Amino acid sequence: MIRVNLYEQLNGRARAMPRWAAWLAMAASFVVGIALFLVAASLALILIPIVAVAGAIAVWRLKAKMKAAGFDRADPFAGGPQRAERIEVIDAEYRIIEPDEPRR
């Protein structure tokens, strides 16, 4: 069974690390950092083209669905301002219903 006394280590004096152990720890951390970088770079080289192709296919399918739904214009908001002489009138009948008046 392993027992660690943290209080003794916290209150004790700092011990000097041998120079060879410091160089070994730095070399090991450098190698681990380079290995992590290479793994991340290789994943990026594999995943970036896959994501780009999947995005292109998704955009292509979305454009096809939008065209099938009737939104086939390249820029749907480019239809200039409406002319001033064109006036649309909505004809309606308005009544005021009094609370005492029975409904029809």
mmCIF file with all atom_site columns, C-alpha atoms in Angstrom:
data_model
loop_
_atom_site.group_PDB
_atom_site.id
_atom_site.type_symbol
_atom_site.label_atom_id
_atom_site.label_alt_id
_atom_site.label_comp_id
_atom_site.label_asym_id
_atom_site.label_entity_id
_atom_site.label_seq_id
_atom_site.pdbx_PDB_ins_code
_atom_site.Cartn_x
_atom_site.Cartn_y
_atom_site.Cartn_z
_atom_site.occupancy
_atom_site.B_iso_or_equiv
_atom_site.pdbx_formal_charge
_atom_site.auth_seq_id
_atom_site.auth_comp_id
_atom_site.auth_asym_id
_atom_site.auth_atom_id
_atom_site.pdbx_PDB_model_num
ATOM 1   C CA . MET A 1 1   ? 0.000   0.000  0.000   1.00 0.00 ? 1   MET A CA 1
ATOM 2   C CA . ILE A 1 2   ? 1.368   3.416  -0.976  1.00 0.00 ? 2   ILE A CA 1
ATOM 3   C CA . ARG A 1 3   ? 1.148   6.168  1.595   1.00 0.00 ? 3   ARG A CA 1
ATOM 4   C CA . VAL A 1 4   ? 1.937   9.807  0.828   1.00 0.00 ? 4   VAL A CA 1
ATOM 5   C CA . ASN A 1 5   ? 2.391   12.410 3.534   1.00 0.00 ? 5   ASN A CA 1
ATOM 6   C CA . LEU A 1 6   ? 1.520   15.724 1.832   1.00 0.00 ? 6   LEU A CA 1
ATOM 7   C CA . TYR A 1 7   ? 2.086   17.849 4.926   1.00 0.00 ? 7   TYR A CA 1
ATOM 8   C CA . GLU A 1 8   ? 5.721   16.815 5.157   1.00 0.00 ? 8   GLU A CA 1
ATOM 9   C CA . GLN A 1 9   ? 6.285   17.754 1.511   1.00 0.00 ? 9   GLN A CA 1
ATOM 10  C CA . LEU A 1 10  ? 4.517   21.096 1.807   1.00 0.00 ? 10  LEU A CA 1
ATOM 11  C CA . ASN A 1 11  ? 6.409   22.183 4.911   1.00 0.00 ? 11  ASN A CA 1
ATOM 12  C CA . GLY A 1 12  ? 9.753   20.715 3.916   1.00 0.00 ? 12  GLY A CA 1
ATOM 13  C CA . ARG A 1 13  ? 12.506  22.522 2.080   1.00 0.00 ? 13  ARG A CA 1
ATOM 14  C CA . ALA A 1 14  ? 12.819  22.387 -1.714  1.00 0.00 ? 14  ALA A CA 1
ATOM 15  C CA . ARG A 1 15  ? 15.362  19.933 -3.034  1.00 0.00 ? 15  ARG A CA 1
ATOM 16  C CA . ALA A 1 16  ? 17.488  20.640 -6.063  1.00 0.00 ? 16  ALA A CA 1
ATOM 17  C CA . MET A 1 17  ? 16.919  18.462 -9.114  1.00 0.00 ? 17  MET A CA 1
ATOM 18  C CA . PRO A 1 18  ? 20.009  17.056 -10.802 1.00 0.00 ? 18  PRO A CA 1
ATOM 19  C CA . ARG A 1 19  ? 20.858  18.716 -14.107 1.00 0.00 ? 19  ARG A CA 1
ATOM 20  C CA . TRP A 1 20  ? 20.569  15.483 -16.075 1.00 0.00 ? 20  TRP A CA 1
ATOM 21  C CA . ALA A 1 21  ? 17.056  14.896 -14.684 1.00 0.00 ? 21  ALA A CA 1
ATOM 22  C CA . ALA A 1 22  ? 15.980  18.418 -15.681 1.00 0.00 ? 22  ALA A CA 1
ATOM 23  C CA . TRP A 1 23  ? 17.300  17.913 -19.221 1.00 0.00 ? 23  TRP A CA 1
ATOM 24  C CA . LEU A 1 24  ? 15.597  14.526 -19.394 1.00 0.00 ? 24  LEU A CA 1
ATOM 25  C CA . ALA A 1 25  ? 12.252  16.022 -18.264 1.00 0.00 ? 25  ALA A CA 1
ATOM 26  C CA . MET A 1 26  ? 12.557  18.852 -20.822 1.00 0.00 ? 26  MET A CA 1
ATOM 27  C CA . ALA A 1 27  ? 13.420  16.406 -23.616 1.00 0.00 ? 27  ALA A CA 1
ATOM 28  C CA . ALA A 1 28  ? 10.512  14.143 -22.700 1.00 0.00 ? 28  ALA A CA 1
ATOM 29  C CA . SER A 1 29  ? 8.048   17.043 -22.638 1.00 0.00 ? 29  SER A CA 1
ATOM 30  C CA . PHE A 1 30  ? 9.403   18.268 -25.991 1.00 0.00 ? 30  PHE A CA 1
ATOM 31  C CA . VAL A 1 31  ? 8.923   14.826 -27.555 1.00 0.00 ? 31  VAL A CA 1
ATOM 32  C CA . VAL A 1 32  ? 5.386   14.556 -26.160 1.00 0.00 ? 32  VAL A CA 1
ATOM 33  C CA . GLY A 1 33  ? 4.568   18.054 -27.497 1.00 0.00 ? 33  GLY A CA 1
ATOM 34  C CA . ILE A 1 34  ? 5.905   17.215 -30.969 1.00 0.00 ? 34  ILE A CA 1
ATOM 35  C CA . ALA A 1 35  ? 3.936   13.953 -30.988 1.00 0.00 ? 35  ALA A CA 1
ATOM 36  C CA . LEU A 1 36  ? 0.704   15.762 -30.033 1.00 0.00 ? 36  LEU A CA 1
ATOM 37  C CA . PHE A 1 37  ? 1.325   18.368 -32.731 1.00 0.00 ? 37  PHE A CA 1
ATOM 38  C CA . LEU A 1 38  ? 1.868   15.679 -35.374 1.00 0.00 ? 38  LEU A CA 1
ATOM 39  C CA . VAL A 1 39  ? -1.307  13.852 -34.345 1.00 0.00 ? 39  VAL A CA 1
ATOM 40  C CA . ALA A 1 40  ? -3.326  17.091 -34.514 1.00 0.00 ? 40  ALA A CA 1
ATOM 41  C CA . ALA A 1 41  ? -1.828  18.047 -37.877 1.00 0.00 ? 41  ALA A CA 1
ATOM 42  C CA . SER A 1 42  ? -2.506  14.628 -39.382 1.00 0.00 ? 42  SER A CA 1
ATOM 43  C CA . LEU A 1 43  ? -6.106  14.714 -38.142 1.00 0.00 ? 43  LEU A CA 1
ATOM 44  C CA . ALA A 1 44  ? -6.497  18.173 -39.659 1.00 0.00 ? 44  ALA A CA 1
ATOM 45  C CA . LEU A 1 45  ? -5.106  16.981 -43.000 1.00 0.00 ? 45  LEU A CA 1
ATOM 46  C CA . ILE A 1 46  ? -7.627  14.146 -43.002 1.00 0.00 ? 46  ILE A CA 1
ATOM 47  C CA . LEU A 1 47  ? -10.686 15.966 -41.633 1.00 0.00 ? 47  LEU A CA 1
ATOM 48  C CA . ILE A 1 48  ? -10.491 19.317 -43.474 1.00 0.00 ? 48  ILE A CA 1
ATOM 49  C CA . PRO A 1 49  ? -11.069 17.830 -46.961 1.00 0.00 ? 49  PRO A CA 1
ATOM 50  C CA . ILE A 1 50  ? -13.821 15.554 -45.632 1.00 0.00 ? 50  ILE A CA 1
ATOM 51  C CA . VAL A 1 51  ? -15.634 18.492 -44.027 1.00 0.00 ? 51  VAL A CA 1
ATOM 52  C CA . ALA A 1 52  ? -15.185 20.615 -47.172 1.00 0.00 ? 52  ALA A CA 1
ATOM 53  C CA . VAL A 1 53  ? -16.666 17.906 -49.416 1.00 0.00 ? 53  VAL A CA 1
ATOM 54  C CA . ALA A 1 54  ? -19.552 17.283 -46.995 1.00 0.00 ? 54  ALA A CA 1
ATOM 55  C CA . GLY A 1 55  ? -20.270 21.031 -46.879 1.00 0.00 ? 55  GLY A CA 1
ATOM 56  C CA . ALA A 1 56  ? -20.238 21.289 -50.676 1.00 0.00 ? 56  ALA A CA 1
ATOM 57  C CA . ILE A 1 57  ? -22.664 18.375 -50.960 1.00 0.00 ? 57  ILE A CA 1
ATOM 58  C CA . ALA A 1 58  ? -24.935 19.934 -48.317 1.00 0.00 ? 58  ALA A CA 1
ATOM 59  C CA . VAL A 1 59  ? -24.975 23.280 -50.157 1.00 0.00 ? 59  VAL A CA 1
ATOM 60  C CA . TRP A 1 60  ? -25.685 21.526 -53.461 1.00 0.00 ? 60  TRP A CA 1
ATOM 61  C CA . ARG A 1 61  ? -28.609 19.582 -51.956 1.00 0.00 ? 61  ARG A CA 1
ATOM 62  C CA . LEU A 1 62  ? -29.961 22.714 -50.238 1.00 0.00 ? 62  LEU A CA 1
ATOM 63  C CA . LYS A 1 63  ? -29.875 24.629 -53.532 1.00 0.00 ? 63  LYS A CA 1
ATOM 64  C CA . ALA A 1 64  ? -31.736 21.781 -55.240 1.00 0.00 ? 64  ALA A CA 1
ATOM 65  C CA . LYS A 1 65  ? -34.401 21.740 -52.526 1.00 0.00 ? 65  LYS A CA 1
ATOM 66  C CA . MET A 1 66  ? -34.751 25.533 -52.637 1.00 0.00 ? 66  MET A CA 1
ATOM 67  C CA . LYS A 1 67  ? -35.142 25.401 -56.422 1.00 0.00 ? 67  LYS A CA 1
ATOM 68  C CA . ALA A 1 68  ? -37.792 22.697 -56.086 1.00 0.00 ? 68  ALA A CA 1
ATOM 69  C CA . ALA A 1 69  ? -39.629 24.869 -53.541 1.00 0.00 ? 69  ALA A CA 1
ATOM 70  C CA . GLY A 1 70  ? -39.662 27.820 -55.945 1.00 0.00 ? 70  GLY A CA 1
ATOM 71  C CA . PHE A 1 71  ? -36.780 29.839 -54.571 1.00 0.00 ? 71  PHE A CA 1
ATOM 72  C CA . ASP A 1 72  ? -34.556 29.469 -57.598 1.00 0.00 ? 72  ASP A CA 1
ATOM 73  C CA . ARG A 1 73  ? -33.325 33.051 -57.883 1.00 0.00 ? 73  ARG A CA 1
ATOM 74  C CA . ALA A 1 74  ? -29.659 33.593 -57.192 1.00 0.00 ? 74  ALA A CA 1
ATOM 75  C CA . ASP A 1 75  ? -30.341 36.662 -55.025 1.00 0.00 ? 75  ASP A CA 1
ATOM 76  C CA . PRO A 1 76  ? -33.944 36.763 -53.745 1.00 0.00 ? 76  PRO A CA 1
ATOM 77  C CA . PHE A 1 77  ? -33.465 40.209 -52.180 1.00 0.00 ? 77  PHE A CA 1
ATOM 78  C CA . ALA A 1 78  ? -32.225 41.907 -55.350 1.00 0.00 ? 78  ALA A CA 1
ATOM 79  C CA . GLY A 1 79  ? -35.692 42.765 -56.678 1.00 0.00 ? 79  GLY A CA 1
ATOM 80  C CA . GLY A 1 80  ? -35.319 46.591 -56.503 1.00 0.00 ? 80  GLY A CA 1
ATOM 81  C CA . PRO A 1 81  ? -37.732 48.956 -54.751 1.00 0.00 ? 81  PRO A CA 1
ATOM 82  C CA . GLN A 1 82  ? -41.434 48.876 -55.622 1.00 0.00 ? 82  GLN A CA 1
ATOM 83  C CA . ARG A 1 83  ? -42.746 51.587 -57.898 1.00 0.00 ? 83  ARG A CA 1
ATOM 84  C CA . ALA A 1 84  ? -44.638 54.457 -56.256 1.00 0.00 ? 84  ALA A CA 1
ATOM 85  C CA . GLU A 1 85  ? -47.556 54.394 -58.735 1.00 0.00 ? 85  GLU A CA 1
ATOM 86  C CA . ARG A 1 86  ? -48.506 50.851 -57.779 1.00 0.00 ? 86  ARG A CA 1
ATOM 87  C CA . ILE A 1 87  ? -50.936 51.061 -54.887 1.00 0.00 ? 87  ILE A CA 1
ATOM 88  C CA . GLU A 1 88  ? -52.535 47.986 -53.422 1.00 0.00 ? 88  GLU A CA 1
ATOM 89  C CA . VAL A 1 89  ? -55.867 48.501 -51.708 1.00 0.00 ? 89  VAL A CA 1
ATOM 90  C CA . ILE A 1 90  ? -57.417 45.944 -49.448 1.00 0.00 ? 90  ILE A CA 1
ATOM 91  C CA . ASP A 1 91  ? -61.179 46.428 -49.312 1.00 0.00 ? 91  ASP A CA 1
ATOM 92  C CA . ALA A 1 92  ? -62.868 45.406 -46.114 1.00 0.00 ? 92  ALA A CA 1
ATOM 93  C CA . GLU A 1 93  ? -66.051 46.047 -44.181 1.00 0.00 ? 93  GLU A CA 1
ATOM 94  C CA . TYR A 1 94  ? -65.731 47.308 -40.645 1.00 0.00 ? 94  TYR A CA 1
ATOM 95  C CA . ARG A 1 95  ? -68.465 47.079 -37.997 1.00 0.00 ? 95  ARG A CA 1
ATOM 96  C CA . ILE A 1 96  ? -68.552 48.119 -34.385 1.00 0.00 ? 96  ILE A CA 1
ATOM 97  C CA . ILE A 1 97  ? -70.216 45.479 -32.270 1.00 0.00 ? 97  ILE A CA 1
ATOM 98  C CA . GLU A 1 98  ? -71.809 46.872 -29.146 1.00 0.00 ? 98  GLU A CA 1
ATOM 99  C CA . PRO A 1 99  ? -71.955 44.639 -26.095 1.00 0.00 ? 99  PRO A CA 1
ATOM 100 C CA . ASP A 1 100 ? -75.774 45.132 -25.847 1.00 0.00 ? 100 ASP A CA 1
ATOM 101 C CA . GLU A 1 101 ? -76.347 44.184 -29.483 1.00 0.00 ? 101 GLU A CA 1
ATOM 102 C CA . PRO A 1 102 ? -76.962 40.467 -30.121 1.00 0.00 ? 102 PRO A CA 1
ATOM 103 C CA . ARG A 1 103 ? -74.599 38.744 -32.516 1.00 0.00 ? 103 ARG A CA 1
ATOM 104 C CA . ARG A 1 104 ? -75.824 37.706 -35.932 1.00 0.00 ? 104 ARG A CA 1
#
